[in-house]
Amino acid sequence: MDTPTGRSARLRGTVSIQDTTPGLLVLAVDDEAHGLDELAYLLRENRQVSQVITAFDAAEALRVIRGSVPETKARLERGLCPVDAVFADISMPGLSGLELAQVINAFHDKPQLVFVTGLSEEAVTAFELGALDYIVKPPQQARVDMAIDRVAKFRMLSAAPAAPVGGLVEQQNDDEVIPVELAGTTKLVPRSTVRYVEAQGDYARLHTAEGSHLVRIPLAQLEERWADAGFIRIHRSFLVSLPLVTELRMGSSGYTVVVGAGADEKELPVSRRHTRELKDRLVRQPKHGWGTGT
């Protein structure tokens, strides 16, 4: 088995080609030599990764992204994103990983961000900056592979043309992952598993079929961020995933919506100010089995 590369290879950027199948070009960034070598080694072990370039700090990473090495320069000349993903440590001297993310987010065609750090409490900040995933140090092969799968899926969805459905265009959206803290452990919750969100002061509670998770994100921010993913405000305290709504009920005190079914059913209030928009969205929402019949 190969051993991690040394510091001299890191400084000039290392490239590892696993096979002849086009794969992912990944940039690994860490100011600690051992951490960078180990991360690069784990990335090269994934067969979906064809090339790994390393940078010892955020400033070097930006130079790589802007075409300082042949691999990224060639992609930029072809009008492509310079790298498919950036795996970066958060805590680095000078420009931090979070500041690097803010710069990358300003790019028109930006790579996917995966943070790798020993500070699990920064998971929420990583989420707010649009990170696709978050890995707690020391990274493990299975966890790195999971992150690479998400990057590969995002690239595939971005490259695939939108498919016409019923005369409409179906949008291809990547399933965002939300890091939440559970007794010192960071759990990754896919957005697609969230049925509804409940406001709790400056926090929001994500409700899934398996339970609920409190995150340090205001409901209004999630409403704006998840609008294109089918989430709609139905009450000052609730945001609901429209595709998961199974019923709209009228009662003596107004409308309610139902998500889930049977023992898993949850009924949520709909405020008067949100009723009309909800009805309009439900009518427009494609549902299996809906129709006039014959």
PDB file of C-alpha atoms in Angstrom:
ATOM      1  CA  MET A   1       0.000   0.000   0.000  1.00  0.00           C
ATOM      2  CA  ASP A   2       1.290   3.492  -0.853  1.00  0.00           C
ATOM      3  CA  THR A   3       2.274   5.880   1.900  1.00  0.00           C
ATOM      4  CA  PRO A   4       1.176   9.516   2.155  1.00  0.00           C
ATOM      5  CA  THR A   5       3.254  11.988   0.170  1.00  0.00           C
ATOM      6  CA  GLY A   6       5.854  14.224   1.759  1.00  0.00           C
ATOM      7  CA  ARG A   7       5.949  17.997   2.184  1.00  0.00           C
ATOM      8  CA  SER A   8       7.999  18.612  -0.958  1.00  0.00           C
ATOM      9  CA  ALA A   9       5.301  17.008  -3.073  1.00  0.00           C
ATOM     10  CA  ARG A  10       2.631  19.056  -1.284  1.00  0.00           C
ATOM     11  CA  LEU A  11       4.267  22.354  -2.110  1.00  0.00           C
ATOM     12  CA  ARG A  12       4.344  21.755  -5.844  1.00  0.00           C
ATOM     13  CA  GLY A  13       0.890  20.145  -5.980  1.00  0.00           C
ATOM     14  CA  THR A  14       0.500  16.398  -6.321  1.00  0.00           C
ATOM     15  CA  VAL A  15      -1.520  14.545  -8.909  1.00  0.00           C
ATOM     16  CA  SER A  16      -2.732  10.963  -8.654  1.00  0.00           C
ATOM     17  CA  ILE A  17      -4.568   9.235 -11.488  1.00  0.00           C
ATOM     18  CA  GLN A  18      -6.470   6.121 -10.464  1.00  0.00           C
ATOM     19  CA  ASP A  19      -7.631   4.946 -13.907  1.00  0.00           C
ATOM     20  CA  THR A  20      -8.471   6.172 -17.410  1.00  0.00           C
ATOM     21  CA  THR A  21     -12.124   6.954 -16.556  1.00  0.00           C
ATOM     22  CA  PRO A  22     -12.775  10.692 -16.215  1.00  0.00           C
ATOM     23  CA  GLY A  23     -13.089  11.413 -12.519  1.00  0.00           C
ATOM     24  CA  LEU A  24     -13.067  14.210 -10.004  1.00  0.00           C
ATOM     25  CA  LEU A  25     -10.320  16.793  -9.656  1.00  0.00           C
ATOM     26  CA  VAL A  26     -10.085  17.572  -5.934  1.00  0.00           C
ATOM     27  CA  LEU A  27      -8.108  20.238  -4.082  1.00  0.00           C
ATOM     28  CA  ALA A  28      -7.059  19.400  -0.509  1.00  0.00           C
ATOM     29  CA  VAL A  29      -6.064  22.278   1.796  1.00  0.00           C
ATOM     30  CA  ASP A  30      -4.468  22.062   5.265  1.00  0.00           C
ATOM     31  CA  ASP A  31      -1.595  23.948   6.896  1.00  0.00           C
ATOM     32  CA  GLU A  32      -0.571  20.868   8.919  1.00  0.00           C
ATOM     33  CA  ALA A  33       1.716  18.559   6.928  1.00  0.00           C
ATOM     34  CA  HIS A  34       0.477  15.317   8.466  1.00  0.00           C
ATOM     35  CA  GLY A  35      -3.177  16.294   8.138  1.00  0.00           C
ATOM     36  CA  LEU A  36      -2.768  17.290   4.492  1.00  0.00           C
ATOM     37  CA  ASP A  37      -0.839  14.150   3.612  1.00  0.00           C
ATOM     38  CA  GLU A  38      -3.442  11.913   5.262  1.00  0.00           C
ATOM     39  CA  LEU A  39      -6.362  13.713   3.607  1.00  0.00           C
ATOM     40  CA  ALA A  40      -4.738  13.533   0.178  1.00  0.00           C
ATOM     41  CA  TYR A  41      -4.024   9.833   0.697  1.00  0.00           C
ATOM     42  CA  LEU A  42      -7.656   9.077   1.595  1.00  0.00           C
ATOM     43  CA  LEU A  43      -8.900  11.053  -1.402  1.00  0.00           C
ATOM     44  CA  ARG A  44      -6.599   9.145  -3.766  1.00  0.00           C
ATOM     45  CA  GLU A  45      -7.938   5.853  -2.411  1.00  0.00           C
ATOM     46  CA  ASN A  46     -11.389   6.719  -3.794  1.00  0.00           C
ATOM     47  CA  ARG A  47     -11.761   5.500  -7.377  1.00  0.00           C
ATOM     48  CA  GLN A  48     -14.071   8.391  -8.288  1.00  0.00           C
ATOM     49  CA  VAL A  49     -11.121  10.748  -7.768  1.00  0.00           C
ATOM     50  CA  SER A  50      -8.771  10.957 -10.728  1.00  0.00           C
ATOM     51  CA  GLN A  51      -6.580  13.842  -9.547  1.00  0.00           C
ATOM     52  CA  VAL A  52      -5.644  15.360  -6.199  1.00  0.00           C
ATOM     53  CA  ILE A  53      -3.918  18.736  -5.913  1.00  0.00           C
ATOM     54  CA  THR A  54      -2.716  19.873  -2.504  1.00  0.00           C
ATOM     55  CA  ALA A  55      -2.212  23.335  -1.017  1.00  0.00           C
ATOM     56  CA  PHE A  56      -0.632  24.153   2.341  1.00  0.00           C
ATOM     57  CA  ASP A  57      -2.826  27.226   3.035  1.00  0.00           C
ATOM     58  CA  ALA A  58      -5.871  29.106   1.749  1.00  0.00           C
ATOM     59  CA  ALA A  59      -3.796  31.633  -0.216  1.00  0.00           C
ATOM     60  CA  GLU A  60      -2.099  28.817  -2.144  1.00  0.00           C
ATOM     61  CA  ALA A  61      -5.489  27.202  -2.680  1.00  0.00           C
ATOM     62  CA  LEU A  62      -6.827  30.380  -4.302  1.00  0.00           C
ATOM     63  CA  ARG A  63      -3.814  30.520  -6.620  1.00  0.00           C
ATOM     64  CA  VAL A  64      -4.505  26.922  -7.660  1.00  0.00           C
ATOM     65  CA  ILE A  65      -8.172  27.690  -8.296  1.00  0.00           C
ATOM     66  CA  ARG A  66      -7.188  30.689 -10.398  1.00  0.00           C
ATOM     67  CA  GLY A  67      -4.996  28.535 -12.627  1.00  0.00           C
ATOM     68  CA  SER A  68      -1.498  28.462 -11.136  1.00  0.00           C
ATOM     69  CA  VAL A  69      -1.065  24.747 -11.941  1.00  0.00           C
ATOM     70  CA  PRO A  70      -1.486  23.114 -15.383  1.00  0.00           C
ATOM     71  CA  GLU A  71      -4.517  21.058 -14.386  1.00  0.00           C
ATOM     72  CA  THR A  72      -6.663  24.005 -13.272  1.00  0.00           C
ATOM     73  CA  LYS A  73      -5.341  26.321 -15.984  1.00  0.00           C
ATOM     74  CA  ALA A  74      -6.419  23.821 -18.666  1.00  0.00           C
ATOM     75  CA  ARG A  75      -9.912  23.532 -17.201  1.00  0.00           C
ATOM     76  CA  LEU A  76     -10.325  27.305 -16.978  1.00  0.00           C
ATOM     77  CA  GLU A  77      -9.266  27.667 -20.621  1.00  0.00           C
ATOM     78  CA  ARG A  78     -12.017  25.179 -21.538  1.00  0.00           C
ATOM     79  CA  GLY A  79     -14.597  27.194 -19.597  1.00  0.00           C
ATOM     80  CA  LEU A  80     -14.847  24.586 -16.816  1.00  0.00           C
ATOM     81  CA  CYS A  81     -14.800  24.923 -13.045  1.00  0.00           C
ATOM     82  CA  PRO A  82     -11.083  24.736 -12.068  1.00  0.00           C
ATOM     83  CA  VAL A  83     -11.665  21.906  -9.557  1.00  0.00           C
ATOM     84  CA  ASP A  84     -14.710  19.797  -8.725  1.00  0.00           C
ATOM     85  CA  ALA A  85     -14.323  20.055  -4.955  1.00  0.00           C
ATOM     86  CA  VAL A  86     -12.241  21.706  -2.253  1.00  0.00           C
ATOM     87  CA  PHE A  87     -11.607  19.718   0.948  1.00  0.00           C
ATOM     88  CA  ALA A  88     -10.332  22.367   3.369  1.00  0.00           C
ATOM     89  CA  ASP A  89      -9.413  22.659   7.020  1.00  0.00           C
ATOM     90  CA  ILE A  90     -11.278  25.457   8.813  1.00  0.00           C
ATOM     91  CA  SER A  91      -8.597  26.679  11.242  1.00  0.00           C
ATOM     92  CA  MET A  92      -5.542  27.887   9.319  1.00  0.00           C
ATOM     93  CA  PRO A  93      -3.225  30.860   9.930  1.00  0.00           C
ATOM     94  CA  GLY A  94      -3.759  33.862   7.714  1.00  0.00           C
ATOM     95  CA  LEU A  95      -6.788  33.249   5.531  1.00  0.00           C
ATOM     96  CA  SER A  96      -8.974  30.651   7.294  1.00  0.00           C
ATOM     97  CA  GLY A  97     -11.013  27.924   5.638  1.00  0.00           C
ATOM     98  CA  LEU A  98     -14.206  29.873   6.333  1.00  0.00           C
ATOM     99  CA  GLU A  99     -12.755  32.990   4.685  1.00  0.00           C
ATOM    100  CA  LEU A 100     -11.625  30.838   1.770  1.00  0.00           C
ATOM    101  CA  ALA A 101     -15.214  29.621   1.434  1.00  0.00           C
ATOM    102  CA  GLN A 102     -16.517  33.193   1.315  1.00  0.00           C
ATOM    103  CA  VAL A 103     -14.142  33.991  -1.553  1.00  0.00           C
ATOM    104  CA  ILE A 104     -15.049  30.809  -3.446  1.00  0.00           C
ATOM    105  CA  ASN A 105     -18.767  31.517  -3.006  1.00  0.00           C
ATOM    106  CA  ALA A 106     -18.295  34.727  -4.993  1.00  0.00           C
ATOM    107  CA  PHE A 107     -17.155  32.754  -8.071  1.00  0.00           C
ATOM    108  CA  HIS A 108     -19.662  32.314 -10.868  1.00  0.00           C
ATOM    109  CA  ASP A 109     -18.679  28.665 -11.379  1.00  0.00           C
ATOM    110  CA  LYS A 110     -17.583  27.482  -7.964  1.00  0.00           C
ATOM    111  CA  PRO A 111     -16.333  24.100  -6.738  1.00  0.00           C
ATOM    112  CA  GLN A 112     -18.148  22.192  -3.995  1.00  0.00           C
ATOM    113  CA  LEU A 113     -16.851  22.789  -0.485  1.00  0.00           C
ATOM    114  CA  VAL A 114     -16.168  20.079   2.087  1.00  0.00           C
ATOM    115  CA  PHE A 115     -14.732  21.179   5.424  1.00  0.00           C
ATOM    116  CA  VAL A 116     -12.379  18.900   7.353  1.00  0.00           C
ATOM    117  CA  THR A 117     -11.681  20.024  10.908  1.00  0.00           C
ATOM    118  CA  GLY A 118     -11.362  18.966  14.511  1.00  0.00           C
ATOM    119  CA  LEU A 119     -13.802  21.665  15.668  1.00  0.00           C
ATOM    120  CA  SER A 120     -17.224  20.047  15.399  1.00  0.00           C
ATOM    121  CA  GLU A 121     -18.938  23.131  16.866  1.00  0.00           C
ATOM    122  CA  GLU A 122     -18.192  24.982  13.617  1.00  0.00           C
ATOM    123  CA  ALA A 123     -20.486  22.674  11.642  1.00  0.00           C
ATOM    124  CA  VAL A 124     -23.328  25.215  11.701  1.00  0.00           C
ATOM    125  CA  THR A 125     -21.077  27.946  10.321  1.00  0.00           C
ATOM    126  CA  ALA A 126     -19.940  25.588   7.568  1.00  0.00           C
ATOM    127  CA  PHE A 127     -23.579  24.913   6.686  1.00  0.00           C
ATOM    128  CA  GLU A 128     -24.347  28.633   6.564  1.00  0.00           C
ATOM    129  CA  LEU A 129     -21.502  29.095   4.062  1.00  0.00           C
ATOM    130  CA  GLY A 130     -23.019  26.487   1.763  1.00  0.00           C
ATOM    131  CA  ALA A 131     -20.672  23.581   2.458  1.00  0.00           C
ATOM    132  CA  LEU A 132     -21.765  20.370   0.772  1.00  0.00           C
ATOM    133  CA  ASP A 133     -20.388  18.266   3.631  1.00  0.00           C
ATOM    134  CA  TYR A 134     -18.428  18.427   6.889  1.00  0.00           C
ATOM    135  CA  ILE A 135     -15.887  15.863   8.110  1.00  0.00           C
ATOM    136  CA  VAL A 136     -14.570  15.779  11.677  1.00  0.00           C
ATOM    137  CA  LYS A 137     -10.875  14.967  12.158  1.00  0.00           C
ATOM    138  CA  PRO A 138      -9.307  12.500  12.073  1.00  0.00           C
ATOM    139  CA  PRO A 139     -10.949  11.679   8.721  1.00  0.00           C
ATOM    140  CA  GLN A 140     -11.826   8.065   7.986  1.00  0.00           C
ATOM    141  CA  GLN A 141     -11.905   6.449   4.550  1.00  0.00           C
ATOM    142  CA  ALA A 142     -15.629   5.652   4.737  1.00  0.00           C
ATOM    143  CA  ARG A 143     -16.477   9.232   5.676  1.00  0.00           C
ATOM    144  CA  VAL A 144     -14.303  10.689   2.904  1.00  0.00           C
ATOM    145  CA  ASP A 145     -15.919   8.280   0.437  1.00  0.00           C
ATOM    146  CA  MET A 146     -19.359   9.495   1.511  1.00  0.00           C
ATOM    147  CA  ALA A 147     -18.372  13.093   0.850  1.00  0.00           C
ATOM    148  CA  ILE A 148     -16.941  12.179  -2.553  1.00  0.00           C
ATOM    149  CA  ASP A 149     -20.223  10.433  -3.418  1.00  0.00           C
ATOM    150  CA  ARG A 150     -22.067  13.678  -2.695  1.00  0.00           C
ATOM    151  CA  VAL A 151     -19.654  15.675  -4.854  1.00  0.00           C
ATOM    152  CA  ALA A 152     -20.017  13.179  -7.708  1.00  0.00           C
ATOM    153  CA  LYS A 153     -23.809  13.266  -7.429  1.00  0.00           C
ATOM    154  CA  PHE A 154     -23.817  17.056  -7.531  1.00  0.00           C
ATOM    155  CA  ARG A 155     -21.614  17.103 -10.622  1.00  0.00           C
ATOM    156  CA  MET A 156     -23.850  14.551 -12.345  1.00  0.00           C
ATOM    157  CA  LEU A 157     -27.031  16.522 -11.575  1.00  0.00           C
ATOM    158  CA  SER A 158     -25.427  19.774 -12.682  1.00  0.00           C
ATOM    159  CA  ALA A 159     -24.356  18.250 -15.990  1.00  0.00           C
ATOM    160  CA  ALA A 160     -27.660  16.481 -16.691  1.00  0.00           C
ATOM    161  CA  PRO A 161     -30.222  18.370 -18.787  1.00  0.00           C
ATOM    162  CA  ALA A 162     -33.537  19.138 -17.120  1.00  0.00           C
ATOM    163  CA  ALA A 163     -36.189  16.561 -18.051  1.00  0.00           C
ATOM    164  CA  PRO A 164     -39.611  17.803 -19.231  1.00  0.00           C
ATOM    165  CA  VAL A 165     -42.464  16.484 -17.084  1.00  0.00           C
ATOM    166  CA  GLY A 166     -46.067  17.234 -18.024  1.00  0.00           C
ATOM    167  CA  GLY A 167     -45.047  20.237 -20.090  1.00  0.00           C
ATOM    168  CA  LEU A 168     -42.998  21.679 -17.211  1.00  0.00           C
ATOM    169  CA  VAL A 169     -39.272  21.592 -16.541  1.00  0.00           C
ATOM    170  CA  GLU A 170     -38.236  19.556 -13.544  1.00  0.00           C
ATOM    171  CA  GLN A 171     -35.441  21.262 -11.638  1.00  0.00           C
ATOM    172  CA  GLN A 172     -32.427  19.185 -10.630  1.00  0.00           C
ATOM    173  CA  ASN A 173     -31.528  20.174  -7.049  1.00  0.00           C
ATOM    174  CA  ASP A 174     -28.802  18.624  -4.958  1.00  0.00           C
ATOM    175  CA  ASP A 175     -29.908  17.280  -1.592  1.00  0.00           C
ATOM    176  CA  GLU A 176     -28.322  19.639   0.918  1.00  0.00           C
ATOM    177  CA  VAL A 177     -26.908  18.144   4.108  1.00  0.00           C
ATOM    178  CA  ILE A 178     -27.372  19.838   7.488  1.00  0.00           C
ATOM    179  CA  PRO A 179     -24.838  19.131  10.269  1.00  0.00           C
ATOM    180  CA  VAL A 180     -26.433  18.932  13.734  1.00  0.00           C
ATOM    181  CA  GLU A 181     -24.864  18.328  17.128  1.00  0.00           C
ATOM    182  CA  LEU A 182     -25.961  15.317  19.200  1.00  0.00           C
ATOM    183  CA  ALA A 183     -24.115  14.732  22.497  1.00  0.00           C
ATOM    184  CA  GLY A 184     -20.784  15.815  21.048  1.00  0.00           C
ATOM    185  CA  THR A 185     -21.298  13.964  17.764  1.00  0.00           C
ATOM    186  CA  THR A 186     -21.982  15.686  14.453  1.00  0.00           C
ATOM    187  CA  LYS A 187     -24.895  14.036  12.637  1.00  0.00           C
ATOM    188  CA  LEU A 188     -25.577  14.814   8.971  1.00  0.00           C
ATOM    189  CA  VAL A 189     -29.271  15.240   8.181  1.00  0.00           C
ATOM    190  CA  PRO A 190     -30.257  15.265   4.469  1.00  0.00           C
ATOM    191  CA  ARG A 191     -32.682  18.079   3.663  1.00  0.00           C
ATOM    192  CA  SER A 192     -34.917  15.589   1.825  1.00  0.00           C
ATOM    193  CA  THR A 193     -35.679  13.856   5.142  1.00  0.00           C
ATOM    194  CA  VAL A 194     -36.972  17.056   6.785  1.00  0.00           C
ATOM    195  CA  ARG A 195     -40.789  17.078   6.851  1.00  0.00           C
ATOM    196  CA  TYR A 196     -41.246  20.449   8.532  1.00  0.00           C
ATOM    197  CA  VAL A 197     -39.296  23.071  10.454  1.00  0.00           C
ATOM    198  CA  GLU A 198     -40.433  24.734  13.676  1.00  0.00           C
ATOM    199  CA  ALA A 199     -39.223  28.133  14.871  1.00  0.00           C
ATOM    200  CA  GLN A 200     -37.730  28.243  18.366  1.00  0.00           C
ATOM    201  CA  GLY A 201     -36.471  31.778  18.922  1.00  0.00           C
ATOM    202  CA  ASP A 202     -33.291  32.346  16.929  1.00  0.00           C
ATOM    203  CA  TYR A 203     -33.070  28.590  16.382  1.00  0.00           C
ATOM    204  CA  ALA A 204     -35.013  26.162  14.208  1.00  0.00           C
ATOM    205  CA  ARG A 205     -36.011  22.587  14.943  1.00  0.00           C
ATOM    206  CA  LEU A 206     -35.845  20.204  11.981  1.00  0.00           C
ATOM    207  CA  HIS A 207     -38.474  17.466  12.194  1.00  0.00           C
ATOM    208  CA  THR A 208     -37.835  14.182  10.379  1.00  0.00           C
ATOM    209  CA  ALA A 209     -39.542  10.809  10.571  1.00  0.00           C
ATOM    210  CA  GLU A 210     -36.787   9.677  12.958  1.00  0.00           C
ATOM    211  CA  GLY A 211     -36.941  12.620  15.375  1.00  0.00           C
ATOM    212  CA  SER A 212     -36.044  16.304  15.603  1.00  0.00           C
ATOM    213  CA  HIS A 213     -32.834  18.319  15.593  1.00  0.00           C
ATOM    214  CA  LEU A 214     -32.179  21.866  16.824  1.00  0.00           C
ATOM    215  CA  VAL A 215     -29.961  24.043  14.627  1.00  0.00           C
ATOM    216  CA  ARG A 216     -28.719  27.602  15.139  1.00  0.00           C
ATOM    217  CA  ILE A 217     -30.431  29.016  12.074  1.00  0.00           C
ATOM    218  CA  PRO A 218     -33.475  31.357  12.079  1.00  0.00           C
ATOM    219  CA  LEU A 219     -36.613  30.069  10.350  1.00  0.00           C
ATOM    220  CA  ALA A 220     -36.647  33.082   8.020  1.00  0.00           C
ATOM    221  CA  GLN A 221     -33.194  32.180   6.731  1.00  0.00           C
ATOM    222  CA  LEU A 222     -34.236  28.588   6.006  1.00  0.00           C
ATOM    223  CA  GLU A 223     -37.415  29.835   4.313  1.00  0.00           C
ATOM    224  CA  GLU A 224     -35.353  31.850   1.840  1.00  0.00           C
ATOM    225  CA  ARG A 225     -32.649  29.226   1.414  1.00  0.00           C
ATOM    226  CA  TRP A 226     -34.984  26.269   0.880  1.00  0.00           C
ATOM    227  CA  ALA A 227     -37.694  27.932  -1.214  1.00  0.00           C
ATOM    228  CA  ASP A 228     -36.438  26.325  -4.429  1.00  0.00           C
ATOM    229  CA  ALA A 229     -36.397  22.910  -2.709  1.00  0.00           C
ATOM    230  CA  GLY A 230     -40.179  22.985  -2.122  1.00  0.00           C
ATOM    231  CA  PHE A 231     -40.360  24.380   1.423  1.00  0.00           C
ATOM    232  CA  ILE A 232     -43.114  26.914   2.096  1.00  0.00           C
ATOM    233  CA  ARG A 233     -44.049  29.064   5.090  1.00  0.00           C
ATOM    234  CA  ILE A 234     -47.506  28.128   6.425  1.00  0.00           C
ATOM    235  CA  HIS A 235     -47.359  29.898   9.793  1.00  0.00           C
ATOM    236  CA  ARG A 236     -45.031  32.266  11.633  1.00  0.00           C
ATOM    237  CA  SER A 237     -43.722  29.208  13.466  1.00  0.00           C
ATOM    238  CA  PHE A 238     -43.722  26.570  10.712  1.00  0.00           C
ATOM    239  CA  LEU A 239     -42.060  25.823   7.404  1.00  0.00           C
ATOM    240  CA  VAL A 240     -43.243  22.670   5.620  1.00  0.00           C
ATOM    241  CA  SER A 241     -41.924  20.505   2.785  1.00  0.00           C
ATOM    242  CA  LEU A 242     -44.697  20.857   0.208  1.00  0.00           C
ATOM    243  CA  PRO A 243     -44.099  17.480  -1.535  1.00  0.00           C
ATOM    244  CA  LEU A 244     -44.622  15.741   1.832  1.00  0.00           C
ATOM    245  CA  VAL A 245     -48.012  17.351   2.549  1.00  0.00           C
ATOM    246  CA  THR A 246     -50.694  14.628   2.389  1.00  0.00           C
ATOM    247  CA  GLU A 247     -53.829  16.594   3.355  1.00  0.00           C
ATOM    248  CA  LEU A 248     -55.246  20.102   3.667  1.00  0.00           C
ATOM    249  CA  ARG A 249     -58.002  20.190   6.281  1.00  0.00           C
ATOM    250  CA  MET A 250     -60.612  22.835   7.121  1.00  0.00           C
ATOM    251  CA  GLY A 251     -61.676  23.111  10.759  1.00  0.00           C
ATOM    252  CA  SER A 252     -63.571  25.522  12.969  1.00  0.00           C
ATOM    253  CA  SER A 253     -60.399  27.508  13.660  1.00  0.00           C
ATOM    254  CA  GLY A 254     -59.090  27.514  10.078  1.00  0.00           C
ATOM    255  CA  TYR A 255     -56.930  25.339   7.862  1.00  0.00           C
ATOM    256  CA  THR A 256     -54.326  22.784   8.851  1.00  0.00           C
ATOM    257  CA  VAL A 257     -51.966  20.644   6.799  1.00  0.00           C
ATOM    258  CA  VAL A 258     -51.001  17.032   7.417  1.00  0.00           C
ATOM    259  CA  VAL A 259     -47.573  15.559   6.764  1.00  0.00           C
ATOM    260  CA  GLY A 260     -47.045  11.821   7.033  1.00  0.00           C
ATOM    261  CA  ALA A 261     -49.759   9.212   7.516  1.00  0.00           C
ATOM    262  CA  GLY A 262     -51.074   6.871  10.183  1.00  0.00           C
ATOM    263  CA  ALA A 263     -49.106   6.837  13.419  1.00  0.00           C
ATOM    264  CA  ASP A 264     -46.500   9.027  11.729  1.00  0.00           C
ATOM    265  CA  GLU A 265     -49.057  11.763  10.914  1.00  0.00           C
ATOM    266  CA  LYS A 266     -48.499  15.331  12.086  1.00  0.00           C
ATOM    267  CA  GLU A 267     -51.077  18.135  11.773  1.00  0.00           C
ATOM    268  CA  LEU A 268     -49.795  21.708  11.554  1.00  0.00           C
ATOM    269  CA  PRO A 269     -51.697  25.027  11.679  1.00  0.00           C
ATOM    270  CA  VAL A 270     -51.940  27.314   8.653  1.00  0.00           C
ATOM    271  CA  SER A 271     -52.261  31.038   9.350  1.00  0.00           C
ATOM    272  CA  ARG A 272     -54.795  33.084   7.375  1.00  0.00           C
ATOM    273  CA  ARG A 273     -52.097  35.166   5.690  1.00  0.00           C
ATOM    274  CA  HIS A 274     -50.452  32.035   4.242  1.00  0.00           C
ATOM    275  CA  THR A 275     -53.614  30.128   3.266  1.00  0.00           C
ATOM    276  CA  ARG A 276     -54.036  31.475  -0.269  1.00  0.00           C
ATOM    277  CA  GLU A 277     -50.415  30.902  -1.267  1.00  0.00           C
ATOM    278  CA  LEU A 278     -50.510  27.394   0.193  1.00  0.00           C
ATOM    279  CA  LYS A 279     -53.660  26.497  -1.758  1.00  0.00           C
ATOM    280  CA  ASP A 280     -52.166  27.857  -4.979  1.00  0.00           C
ATOM    281  CA  ARG A 281     -48.927  25.941  -4.457  1.00  0.00           C
ATOM    282  CA  LEU A 282     -50.745  22.698  -3.637  1.00  0.00           C
ATOM    283  CA  VAL A 283     -52.790  22.948  -6.832  1.00  0.00           C
ATOM    284  CA  ARG A 284     -49.653  23.542  -8.899  1.00  0.00           C
ATOM    285  CA  GLN A 285     -47.629  20.874  -7.067  1.00  0.00           C
ATOM    286  CA  PRO A 286     -47.374  17.641  -9.160  1.00  0.00           C
ATOM    287  CA  LYS A 287     -48.799  14.762  -7.107  1.00  0.00           C
ATOM    288  CA  HIS A 288     -48.909  11.114  -8.044  1.00  0.00           C
ATOM    289  CA  GLY A 289     -52.489  10.061  -8.560  1.00  0.00           C
ATOM    290  CA  TRP A 290     -53.972  13.575  -8.792  1.00  0.00           C
ATOM    291  CA  GLY A 291     -56.223  14.291 -11.761  1.00  0.00           C
ATOM    292  CA  THR A 292     -59.787  14.690 -12.910  1.00  0.00           C
ATOM    293  CA  GLY A 293     -60.315  11.060 -13.768  1.00  0.00           C
ATOM    294  CA  THR A 294     -62.699   9.758 -16.428  1.00  0.00           C
TER     295      THR A 294
END
